[in-house]
Coordinates of C-alpha atoms and ligand atoms in Angstrom, one line a residue:
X27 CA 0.0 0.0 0.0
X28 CA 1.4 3.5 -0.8
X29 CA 2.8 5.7 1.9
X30 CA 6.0 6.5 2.4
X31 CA 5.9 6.6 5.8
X32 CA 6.9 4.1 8.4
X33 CA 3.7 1.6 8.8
X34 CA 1.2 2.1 11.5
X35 CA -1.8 0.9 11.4
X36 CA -4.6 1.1 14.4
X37 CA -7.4 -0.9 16.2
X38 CA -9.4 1.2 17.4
X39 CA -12.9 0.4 18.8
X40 CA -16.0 2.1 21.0
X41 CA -16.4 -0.7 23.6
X42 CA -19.9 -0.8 23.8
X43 CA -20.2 -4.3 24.6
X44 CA -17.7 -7.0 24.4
X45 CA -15.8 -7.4 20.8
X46 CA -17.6 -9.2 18.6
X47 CA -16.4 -11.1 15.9
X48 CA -16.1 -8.6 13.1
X49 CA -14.3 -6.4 15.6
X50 CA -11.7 -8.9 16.2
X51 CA -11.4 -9.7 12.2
X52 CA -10.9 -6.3 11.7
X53 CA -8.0 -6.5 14.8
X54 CA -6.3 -9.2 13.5
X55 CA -5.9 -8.0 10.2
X56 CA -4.7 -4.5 11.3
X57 CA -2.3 -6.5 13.6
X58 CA -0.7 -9.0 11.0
X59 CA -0.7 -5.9 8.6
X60 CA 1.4 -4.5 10.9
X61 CA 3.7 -7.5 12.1
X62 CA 4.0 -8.2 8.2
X63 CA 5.5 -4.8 7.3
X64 CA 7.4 -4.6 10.6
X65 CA 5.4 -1.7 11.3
X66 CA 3.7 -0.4 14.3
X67 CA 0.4 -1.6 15.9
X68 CA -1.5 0.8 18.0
X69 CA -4.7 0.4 20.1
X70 CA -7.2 3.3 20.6
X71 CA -9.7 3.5 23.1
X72 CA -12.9 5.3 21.1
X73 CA -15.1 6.0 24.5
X74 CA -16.4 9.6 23.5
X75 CA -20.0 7.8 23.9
X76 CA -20.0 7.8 27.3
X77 CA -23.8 6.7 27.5
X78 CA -23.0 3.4 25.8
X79 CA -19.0 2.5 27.1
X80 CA -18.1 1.4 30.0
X81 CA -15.0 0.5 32.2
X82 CA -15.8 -2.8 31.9
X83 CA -16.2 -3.3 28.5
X84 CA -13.4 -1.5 28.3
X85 CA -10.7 -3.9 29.8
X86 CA -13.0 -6.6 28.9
X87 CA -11.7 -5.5 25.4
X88 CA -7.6 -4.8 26.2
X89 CA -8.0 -8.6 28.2
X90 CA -9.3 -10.2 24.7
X91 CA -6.4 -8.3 22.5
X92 CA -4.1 -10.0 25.3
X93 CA -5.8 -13.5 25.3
X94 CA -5.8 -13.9 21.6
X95 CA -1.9 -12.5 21.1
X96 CA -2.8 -9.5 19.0
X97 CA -0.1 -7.8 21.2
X98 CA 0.0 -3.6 20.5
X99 CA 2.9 -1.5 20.1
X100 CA 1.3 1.9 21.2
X101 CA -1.9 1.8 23.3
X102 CA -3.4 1.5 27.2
X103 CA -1.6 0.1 29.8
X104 CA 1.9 -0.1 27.2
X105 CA 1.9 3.6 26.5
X106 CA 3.6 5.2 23.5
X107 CA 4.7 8.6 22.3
X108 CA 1.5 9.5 21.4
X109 CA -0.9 9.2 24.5
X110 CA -3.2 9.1 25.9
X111 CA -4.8 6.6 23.8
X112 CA -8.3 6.9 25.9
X113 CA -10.2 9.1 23.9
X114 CA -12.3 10.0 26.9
X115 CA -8.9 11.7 27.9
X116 CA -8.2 13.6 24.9
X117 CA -11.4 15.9 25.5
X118 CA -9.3 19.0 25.3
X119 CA -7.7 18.4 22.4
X120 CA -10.6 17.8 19.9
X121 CA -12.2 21.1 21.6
X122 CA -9.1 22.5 20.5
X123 CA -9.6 21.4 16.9
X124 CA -13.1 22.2 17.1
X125 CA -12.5 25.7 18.1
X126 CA -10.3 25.8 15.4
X127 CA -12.2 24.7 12.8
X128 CA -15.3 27.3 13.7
X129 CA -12.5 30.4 13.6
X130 CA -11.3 29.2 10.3
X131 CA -15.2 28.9 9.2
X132 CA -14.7 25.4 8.1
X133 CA -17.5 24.9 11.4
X134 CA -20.3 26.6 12.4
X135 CA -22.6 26.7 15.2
X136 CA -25.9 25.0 14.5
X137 CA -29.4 26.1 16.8
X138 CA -31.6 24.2 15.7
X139 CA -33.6 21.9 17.8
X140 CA -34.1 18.2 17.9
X141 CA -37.8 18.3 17.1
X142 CA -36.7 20.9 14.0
X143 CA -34.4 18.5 12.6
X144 CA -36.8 15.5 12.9
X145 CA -39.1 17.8 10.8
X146 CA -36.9 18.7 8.4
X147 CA -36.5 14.9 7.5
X148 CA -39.8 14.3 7.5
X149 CA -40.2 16.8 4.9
X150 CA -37.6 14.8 3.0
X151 CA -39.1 11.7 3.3
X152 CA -42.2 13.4 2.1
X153 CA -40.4 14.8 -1.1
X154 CA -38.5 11.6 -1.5
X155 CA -34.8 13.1 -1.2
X156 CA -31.6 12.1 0.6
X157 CA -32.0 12.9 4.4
X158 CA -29.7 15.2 6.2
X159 CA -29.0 18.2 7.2
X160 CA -30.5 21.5 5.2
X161 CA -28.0 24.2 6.1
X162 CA -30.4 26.2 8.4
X163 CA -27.6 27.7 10.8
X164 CA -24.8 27.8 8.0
X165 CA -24.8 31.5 7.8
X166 CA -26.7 33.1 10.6
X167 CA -26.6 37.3 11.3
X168 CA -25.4 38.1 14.3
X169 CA -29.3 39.1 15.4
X170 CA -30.3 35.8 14.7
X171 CA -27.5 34.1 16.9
X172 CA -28.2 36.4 19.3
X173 CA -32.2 35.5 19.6
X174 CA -31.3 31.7 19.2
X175 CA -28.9 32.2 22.6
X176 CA -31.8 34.6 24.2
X177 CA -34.5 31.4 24.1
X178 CA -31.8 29.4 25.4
X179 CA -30.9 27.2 23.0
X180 CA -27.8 25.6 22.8
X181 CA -25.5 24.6 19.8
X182 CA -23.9 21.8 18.4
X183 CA -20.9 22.7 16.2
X184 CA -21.1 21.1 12.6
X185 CA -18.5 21.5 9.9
X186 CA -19.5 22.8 6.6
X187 CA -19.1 20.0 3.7
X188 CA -18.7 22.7 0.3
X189 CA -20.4 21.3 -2.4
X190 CA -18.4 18.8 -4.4
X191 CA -17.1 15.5 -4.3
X192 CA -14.8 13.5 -2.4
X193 CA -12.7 10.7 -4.1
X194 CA -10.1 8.7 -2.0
X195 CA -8.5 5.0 -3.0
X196 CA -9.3 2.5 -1.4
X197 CA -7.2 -0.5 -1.3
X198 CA -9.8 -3.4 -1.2
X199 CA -12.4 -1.6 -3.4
X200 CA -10.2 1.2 -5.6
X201 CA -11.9 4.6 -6.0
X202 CA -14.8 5.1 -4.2
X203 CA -16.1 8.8 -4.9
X204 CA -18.9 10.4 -2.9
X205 CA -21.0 13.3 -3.9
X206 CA -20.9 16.0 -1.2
X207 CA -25.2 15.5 -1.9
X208 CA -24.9 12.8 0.2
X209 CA -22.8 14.1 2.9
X210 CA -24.5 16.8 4.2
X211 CA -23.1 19.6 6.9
X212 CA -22.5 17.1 10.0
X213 CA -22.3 17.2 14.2
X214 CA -18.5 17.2 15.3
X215 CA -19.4 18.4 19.0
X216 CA -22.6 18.2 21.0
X217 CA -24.6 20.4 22.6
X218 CA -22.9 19.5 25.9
X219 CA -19.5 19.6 24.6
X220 CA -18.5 16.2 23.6
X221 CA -17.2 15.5 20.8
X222 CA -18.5 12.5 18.2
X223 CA -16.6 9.9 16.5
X224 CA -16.0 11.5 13.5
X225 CA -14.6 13.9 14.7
X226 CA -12.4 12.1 17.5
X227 CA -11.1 9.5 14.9
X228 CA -9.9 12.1 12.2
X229 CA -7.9 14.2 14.6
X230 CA -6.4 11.0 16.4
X231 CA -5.1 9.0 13.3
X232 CA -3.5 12.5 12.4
X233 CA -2.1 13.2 15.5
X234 CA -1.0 10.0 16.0
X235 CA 0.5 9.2 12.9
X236 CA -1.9 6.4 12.0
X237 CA -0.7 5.5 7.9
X238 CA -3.4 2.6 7.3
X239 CA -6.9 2.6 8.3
X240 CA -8.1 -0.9 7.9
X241 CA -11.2 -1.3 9.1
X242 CA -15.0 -2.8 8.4
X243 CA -16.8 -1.7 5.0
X244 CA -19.5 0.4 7.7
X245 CA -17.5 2.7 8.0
X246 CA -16.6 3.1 4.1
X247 CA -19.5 6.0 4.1
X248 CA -17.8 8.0 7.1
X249 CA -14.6 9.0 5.3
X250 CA -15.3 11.9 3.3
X251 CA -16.1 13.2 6.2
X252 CA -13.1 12.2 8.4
X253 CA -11.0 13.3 4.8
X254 CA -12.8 16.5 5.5
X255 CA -11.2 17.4 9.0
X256 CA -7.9 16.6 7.7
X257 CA -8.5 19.1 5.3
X258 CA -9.6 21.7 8.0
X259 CA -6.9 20.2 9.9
X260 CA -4.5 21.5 7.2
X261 CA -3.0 18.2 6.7
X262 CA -0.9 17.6 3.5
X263 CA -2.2 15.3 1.3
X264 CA 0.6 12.8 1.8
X265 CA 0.0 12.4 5.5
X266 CA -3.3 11.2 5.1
X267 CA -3.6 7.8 6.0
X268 CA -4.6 5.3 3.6
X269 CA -7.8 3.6 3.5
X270 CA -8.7 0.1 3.5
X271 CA -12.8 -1.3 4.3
X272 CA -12.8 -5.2 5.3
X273 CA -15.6 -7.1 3.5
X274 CA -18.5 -7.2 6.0
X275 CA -19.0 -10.8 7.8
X276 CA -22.3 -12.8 7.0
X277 CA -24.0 -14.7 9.0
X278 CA -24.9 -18.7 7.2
X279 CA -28.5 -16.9 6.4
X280 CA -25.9 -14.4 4.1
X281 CA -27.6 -11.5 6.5
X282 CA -24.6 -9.5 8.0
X283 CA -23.3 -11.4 11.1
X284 CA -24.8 -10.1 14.6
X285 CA -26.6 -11.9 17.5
X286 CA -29.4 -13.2 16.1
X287 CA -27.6 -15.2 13.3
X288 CA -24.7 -16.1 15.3
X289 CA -23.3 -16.1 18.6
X290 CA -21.0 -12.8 17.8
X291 CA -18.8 -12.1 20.8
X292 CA -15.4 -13.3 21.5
X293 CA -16.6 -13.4 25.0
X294 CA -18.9 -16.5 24.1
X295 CA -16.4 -18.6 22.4
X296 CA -14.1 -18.3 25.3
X297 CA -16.1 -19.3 27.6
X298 CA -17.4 -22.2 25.5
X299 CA -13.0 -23.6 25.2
X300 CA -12.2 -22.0 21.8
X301 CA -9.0 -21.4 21.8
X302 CA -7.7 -18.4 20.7
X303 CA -4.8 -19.6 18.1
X304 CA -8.3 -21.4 16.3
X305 CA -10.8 -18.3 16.4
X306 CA -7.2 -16.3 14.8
X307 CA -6.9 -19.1 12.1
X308 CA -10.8 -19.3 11.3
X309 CA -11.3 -15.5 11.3
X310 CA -7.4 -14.8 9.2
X311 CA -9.2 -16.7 6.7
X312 CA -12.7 -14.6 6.6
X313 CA -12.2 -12.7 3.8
X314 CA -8.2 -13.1 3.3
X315 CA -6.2 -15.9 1.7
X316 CA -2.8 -16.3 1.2
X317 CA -3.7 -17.6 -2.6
X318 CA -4.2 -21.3 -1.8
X319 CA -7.0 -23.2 0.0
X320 CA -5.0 -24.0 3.1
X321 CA -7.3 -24.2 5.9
X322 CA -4.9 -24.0 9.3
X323 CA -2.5 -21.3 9.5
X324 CA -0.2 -20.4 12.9
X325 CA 0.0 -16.5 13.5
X326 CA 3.6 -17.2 12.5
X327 CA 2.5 -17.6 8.4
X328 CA 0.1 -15.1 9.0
X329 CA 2.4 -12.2 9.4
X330 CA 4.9 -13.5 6.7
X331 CA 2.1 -14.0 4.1
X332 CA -0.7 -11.4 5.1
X333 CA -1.3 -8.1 2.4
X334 CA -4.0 -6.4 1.7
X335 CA -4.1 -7.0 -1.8
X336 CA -5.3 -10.8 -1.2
X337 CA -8.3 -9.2 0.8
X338 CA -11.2 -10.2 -0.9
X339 CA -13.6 -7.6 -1.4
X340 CA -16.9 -9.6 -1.7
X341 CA -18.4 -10.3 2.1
X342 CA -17.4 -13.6 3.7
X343 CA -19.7 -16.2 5.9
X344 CA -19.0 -17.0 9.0
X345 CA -18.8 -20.8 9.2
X346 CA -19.6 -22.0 12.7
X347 CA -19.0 -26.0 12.0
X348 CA -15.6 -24.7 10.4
X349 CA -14.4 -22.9 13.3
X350 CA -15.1 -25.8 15.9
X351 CA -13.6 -28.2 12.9
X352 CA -10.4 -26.1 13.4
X353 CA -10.5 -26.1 17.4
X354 CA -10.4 -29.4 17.5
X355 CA -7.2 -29.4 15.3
X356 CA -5.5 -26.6 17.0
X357 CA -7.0 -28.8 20.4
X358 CA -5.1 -32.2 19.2
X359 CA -1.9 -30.2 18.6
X360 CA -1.6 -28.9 22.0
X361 CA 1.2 -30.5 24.2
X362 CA 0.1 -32.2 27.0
X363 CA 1.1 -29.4 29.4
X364 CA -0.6 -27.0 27.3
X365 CA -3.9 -29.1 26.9
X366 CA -3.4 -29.0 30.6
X367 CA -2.7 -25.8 30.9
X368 CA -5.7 -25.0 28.9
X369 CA -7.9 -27.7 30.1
X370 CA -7.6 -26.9 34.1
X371 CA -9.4 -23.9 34.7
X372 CA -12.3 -25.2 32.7
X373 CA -12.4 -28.3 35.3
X374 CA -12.2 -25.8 37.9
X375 CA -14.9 -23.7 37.3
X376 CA -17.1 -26.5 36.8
X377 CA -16.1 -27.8 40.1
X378 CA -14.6 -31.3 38.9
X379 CA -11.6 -30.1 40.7
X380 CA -10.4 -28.0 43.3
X381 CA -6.5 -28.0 41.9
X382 CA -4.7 -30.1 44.1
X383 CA -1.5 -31.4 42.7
X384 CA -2.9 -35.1 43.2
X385 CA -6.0 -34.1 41.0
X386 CA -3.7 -32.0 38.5
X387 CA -1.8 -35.3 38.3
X388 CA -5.1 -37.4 37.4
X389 CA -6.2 -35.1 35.5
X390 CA -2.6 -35.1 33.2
X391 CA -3.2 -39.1 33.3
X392 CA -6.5 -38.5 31.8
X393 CA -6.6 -35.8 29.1
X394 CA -4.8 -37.9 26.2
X395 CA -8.2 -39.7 26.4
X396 CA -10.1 -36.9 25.7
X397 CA -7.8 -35.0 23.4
X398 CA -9.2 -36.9 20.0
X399 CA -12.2 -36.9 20.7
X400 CA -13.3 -33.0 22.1
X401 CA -13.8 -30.3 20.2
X402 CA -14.5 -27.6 22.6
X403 CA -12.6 -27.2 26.4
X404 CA -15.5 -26.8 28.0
X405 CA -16.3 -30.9 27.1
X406 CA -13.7 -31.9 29.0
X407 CA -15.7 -31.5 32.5
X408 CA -18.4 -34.1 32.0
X409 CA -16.0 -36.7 30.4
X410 CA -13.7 -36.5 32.9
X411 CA -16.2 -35.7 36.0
X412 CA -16.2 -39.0 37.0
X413 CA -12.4 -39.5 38.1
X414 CA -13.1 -37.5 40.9
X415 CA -17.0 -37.4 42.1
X416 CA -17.2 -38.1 45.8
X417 CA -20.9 -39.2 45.7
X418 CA -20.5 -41.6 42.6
X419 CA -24.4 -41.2 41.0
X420 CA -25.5 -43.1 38.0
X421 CA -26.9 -40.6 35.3
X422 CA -31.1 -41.5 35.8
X423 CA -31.5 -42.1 31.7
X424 CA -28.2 -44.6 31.5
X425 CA -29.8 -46.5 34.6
X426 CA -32.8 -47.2 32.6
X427 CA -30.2 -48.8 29.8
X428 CA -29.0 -51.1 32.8
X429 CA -31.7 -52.5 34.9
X430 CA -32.2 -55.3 32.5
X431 CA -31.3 -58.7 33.7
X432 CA -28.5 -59.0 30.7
X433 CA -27.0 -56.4 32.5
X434 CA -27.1 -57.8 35.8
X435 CA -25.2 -61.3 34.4
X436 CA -22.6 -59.0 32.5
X437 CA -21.9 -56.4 35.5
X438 CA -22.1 -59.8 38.0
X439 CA -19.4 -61.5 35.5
X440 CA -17.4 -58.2 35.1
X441 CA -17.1 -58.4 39.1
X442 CA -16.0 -62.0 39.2
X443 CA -13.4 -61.3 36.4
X444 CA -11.9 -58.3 37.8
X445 CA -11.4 -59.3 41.5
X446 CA -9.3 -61.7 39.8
X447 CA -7.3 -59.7 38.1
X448 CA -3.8 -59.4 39.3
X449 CA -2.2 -57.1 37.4
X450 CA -4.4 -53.4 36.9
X451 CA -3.8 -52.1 33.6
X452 CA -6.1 -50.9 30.4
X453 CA -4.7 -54.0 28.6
X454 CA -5.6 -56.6 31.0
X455 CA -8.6 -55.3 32.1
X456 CA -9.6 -55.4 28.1
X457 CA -8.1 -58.8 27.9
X458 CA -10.1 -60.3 30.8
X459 CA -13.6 -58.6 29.9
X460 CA -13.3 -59.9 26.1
X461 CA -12.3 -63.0 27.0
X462 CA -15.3 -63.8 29.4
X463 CA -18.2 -61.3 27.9
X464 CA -17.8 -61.4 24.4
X465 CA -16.1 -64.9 23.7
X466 CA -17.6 -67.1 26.5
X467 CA -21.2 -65.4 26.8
X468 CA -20.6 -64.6 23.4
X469 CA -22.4 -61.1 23.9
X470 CA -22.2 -57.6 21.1
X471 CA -19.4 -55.7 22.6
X472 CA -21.6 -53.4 22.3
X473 CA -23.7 -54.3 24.6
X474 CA -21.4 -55.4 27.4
X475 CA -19.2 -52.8 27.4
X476 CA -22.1 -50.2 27.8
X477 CA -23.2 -51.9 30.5
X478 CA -19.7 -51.4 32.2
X479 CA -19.3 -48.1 31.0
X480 CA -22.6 -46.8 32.4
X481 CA -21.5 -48.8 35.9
X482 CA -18.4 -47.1 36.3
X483 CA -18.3 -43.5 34.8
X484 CA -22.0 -43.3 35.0
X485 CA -23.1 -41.8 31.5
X486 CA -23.1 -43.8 28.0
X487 CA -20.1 -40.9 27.1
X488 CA -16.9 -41.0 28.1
X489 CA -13.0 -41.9 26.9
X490 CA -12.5 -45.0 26.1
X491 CA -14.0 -47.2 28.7
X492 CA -10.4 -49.4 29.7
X493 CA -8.4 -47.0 30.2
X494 CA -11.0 -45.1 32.0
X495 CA -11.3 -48.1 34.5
X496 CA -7.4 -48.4 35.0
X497 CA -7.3 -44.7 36.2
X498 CA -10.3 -45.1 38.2
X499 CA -8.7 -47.7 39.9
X500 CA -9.8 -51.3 40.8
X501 CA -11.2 -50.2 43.9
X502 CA -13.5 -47.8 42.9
X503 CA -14.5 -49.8 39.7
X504 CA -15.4 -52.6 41.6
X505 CA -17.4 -50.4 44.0
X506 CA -19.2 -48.7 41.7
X507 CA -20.3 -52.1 39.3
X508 CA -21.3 -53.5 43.1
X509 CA -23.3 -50.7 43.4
X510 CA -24.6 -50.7 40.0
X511 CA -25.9 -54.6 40.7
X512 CA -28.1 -53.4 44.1
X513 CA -29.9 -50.5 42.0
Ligands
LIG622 N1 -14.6 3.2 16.9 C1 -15.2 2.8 15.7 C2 -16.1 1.6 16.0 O1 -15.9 0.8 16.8 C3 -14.2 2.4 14.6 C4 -13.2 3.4 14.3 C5 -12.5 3.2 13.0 O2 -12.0 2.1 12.8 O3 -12.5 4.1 12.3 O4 -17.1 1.5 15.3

């Protein structure tokens, strides 16, 4: 992309709620745009709204940039050169600007009430023309500001768009021209003094040096007016930053992406055990390729192979079967340390554990059973629940599977064979069952084993039913089918 200026590209969201999956798209391509040109990353705060961010949502987004790896150069808690990077404590600055801008006469003050302006676009409803603002205020006598300010009104600042067009290149869709029709005189300060986004953004990614703006097509339709305040900023042409809109992400029902065709934040899918190296691969690949149909890529290829120019411009579709396709890849690759690592604090929190080393140590015994076979972390609790339940209960629907009087012979047999058993291993305990269940009685395996399985672990679902037993122990496994026989 053409500037000649070191890279820096920004993320730079209103945290309204928590980031949502277009958000973080948007993120992580900013972020490997950066990390490929070895430029700089920098986070922005955008909390000007302060009816609609909070504090919370605010960490709650710096803790998901953290737990996904998108790591920032410039930004909250790391700092930089060009702080504060809180918008909520810029205030002074874009008031500044704005003061500026009405001296120059690029802004004006506006009077004109809320119930005026709903008028005014009814009118244009009526007559069937673009919406938006009419001009009223643009050039107001001194008499009339003065009678405004004696009925007490108070004025927004809005800066005057001159007829025209805009044209600026973008680098996903080319030249995109809009016709100054269509972007009528707009709000950069509120009656109470705050300042609104377009206004905020334009002066920041100035001011901060910002020299790529990639960010989601919505906001294609802001920029000639964010290219306007540079222009009242009296930046140079080539210091503006270049422009780049994402392709939008559809939901499957090809309707753009939100809650109610897909669960969209990033909040969700960690709760539910994605992990973030899979939601990075899944969403790198919403709307980018690196030129072949590779479906797994490590942040690692992402940096070296991510441009611009392979962002496609048509929308993409979020793929919800494909993303929990890739976790359970990215799941199976783990180490053991790491799928423990990853794995323990969903066993805490569902109270399977407490964390004591002996449990940590079970549960490390246990988790290359389960590492094929889940998809999710937040599986992991009920297949492994019953290593360590106190109160051993038989699930109420499996019982029903049991009570038969097959089941009674097979768990009586199963008894008889492994008090027997000598040596307490997976492989013997396999050895013994087959040899007296499936070749003597000559039962399905299906059938037999079920029987055992439900006895021991208590559900119809869990790792593979041997080695399940060895860890359980002969002890308990024998308690449990003895108990399984008086039900
Ligand atoms: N703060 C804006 C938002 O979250 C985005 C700013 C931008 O990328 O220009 O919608």
């Amino acid at each position: 992309m053409t500037s000649t200026r070191p890279v820096k590209v920004r993320f730079a969201p209103s945290p309204t709620g928590d980031l949502h999956v277009g958000n973080i798209r948007t993120a992580l391509f900013d972020w490997a745009y950066a990390r490929h040109t070895g430029g700089t990353f920098l986070f922005r705060i955008e909390d000007t709204d302060t009816t609609r961010v909070t504090d919370e949502y605010i960490q709650a987004a710096i803790d998901t940039l953290k737990w996904l790896g998108l790591q920032w150069d410039e930004g909250p808690e790391v700092g930089g050169s060009n702080g504060p990077y809180l918008q909520s404590q810029r205030l002074d600055i874009y008031a500044e600007w704005a003061q500026k801008f009405l001296n120059q006469g690029d802004a004006y003050h506006c009077y004109c009430s809320p119930d005026e302006l709903e008028a005014v676009r009814e009118e244009q409803r009526k007559a069937n023309v673009a919406p938006g603002y009419n001009g009223h205020c643009r050039d107001l006598t001194s008499d009339q500001i003065a009678a405004f300010k004696a009925q007490g009104r108070e004025a927004v600042v809005r800066m005057r768009m001159p007829d025209g067009t805009t044209t600026f290149t973008d680098e996903i869709r080319g030249d995109v021209t809009f016709d100054h029709k269509f972007v009528p005189d707009f709000v950069l300060v509120r009656a109470d003094g705050s300042p609104l986004y377009t206004l905020a953004v334009a002066i920041d990614d100035i001011l901060m040096g910002v020299t790529h703006v990639l960010r989601g097509e919505d906001l294609l339709s802001s920029t000639p007016r964010q290219i306007r305040v540079y222009q009242a900023m009296g930046v140079k042409l080539e210091d503006y930053p270049v422009f780049a809109h994402l392709p939008f992400v559809m939901g499957q029902d090809n309707a753009k992406l939100s809650k109610r065709n897909g669960e969209v934040s990033i909040a969700w899918y960690r709760e539910q055990g994605y992990l973030p190296e899979a939601i990075c691969n899944y969403l790198a690949l919403l709307g980018w390729s690196p030129g072949d149909d590779r479906e797994n890529i490590s942040m690692k290829e992402l940096t070296e192979l991510f441009t611009v120019e392979k962002v496609h411009s048509s929308p993409a579709r979020f793929d919800m079967k494909k993303l929990e396709a890739i976790n359970g890849d990215k799941i199976r690759a783990l180490s053991l340390e790491d799928f423990t690592t990853w794995t323990l604090p969903f066993l805490i929190k569902a109270k399977v554990i407490t964390g004591t080393e002996e449990e940590i140590a079970l549960v490390k015994q246990a988790l290359p059973l389960i590492q094929e076979r889940i998809v999710k972390l937040d599986e992991a609790p009920a297949l492994l629940n019953f290593l360590f339940v106190k109160q051993f209960a038989v699930d109420a629907d499996a019982v029903a599977k049991i009570s038969d009087d097959a089941a009674k012979d097979i768990l009586k047999r199963s008894e008889k064979e492994l008090t027997a058993l000598s040596v307490w291993n997976h492989e013997t305990i396999e050895a013994a069952l087959r040899a007296s269940l499936i070749e003597e009685l000559g039962l399905k395996p299906r059938i037999a084993f079920t029987a055992l399985r439900i006895a021991t672990t208590g559900s119809t679902i869990s790792p593979p039913l041997f080695e399940s037993m060895e860890l359980l122990g002969k002890d308990a496994c024998l308690t449990r089918i003895s108990a399984a026989l008086a039900l």
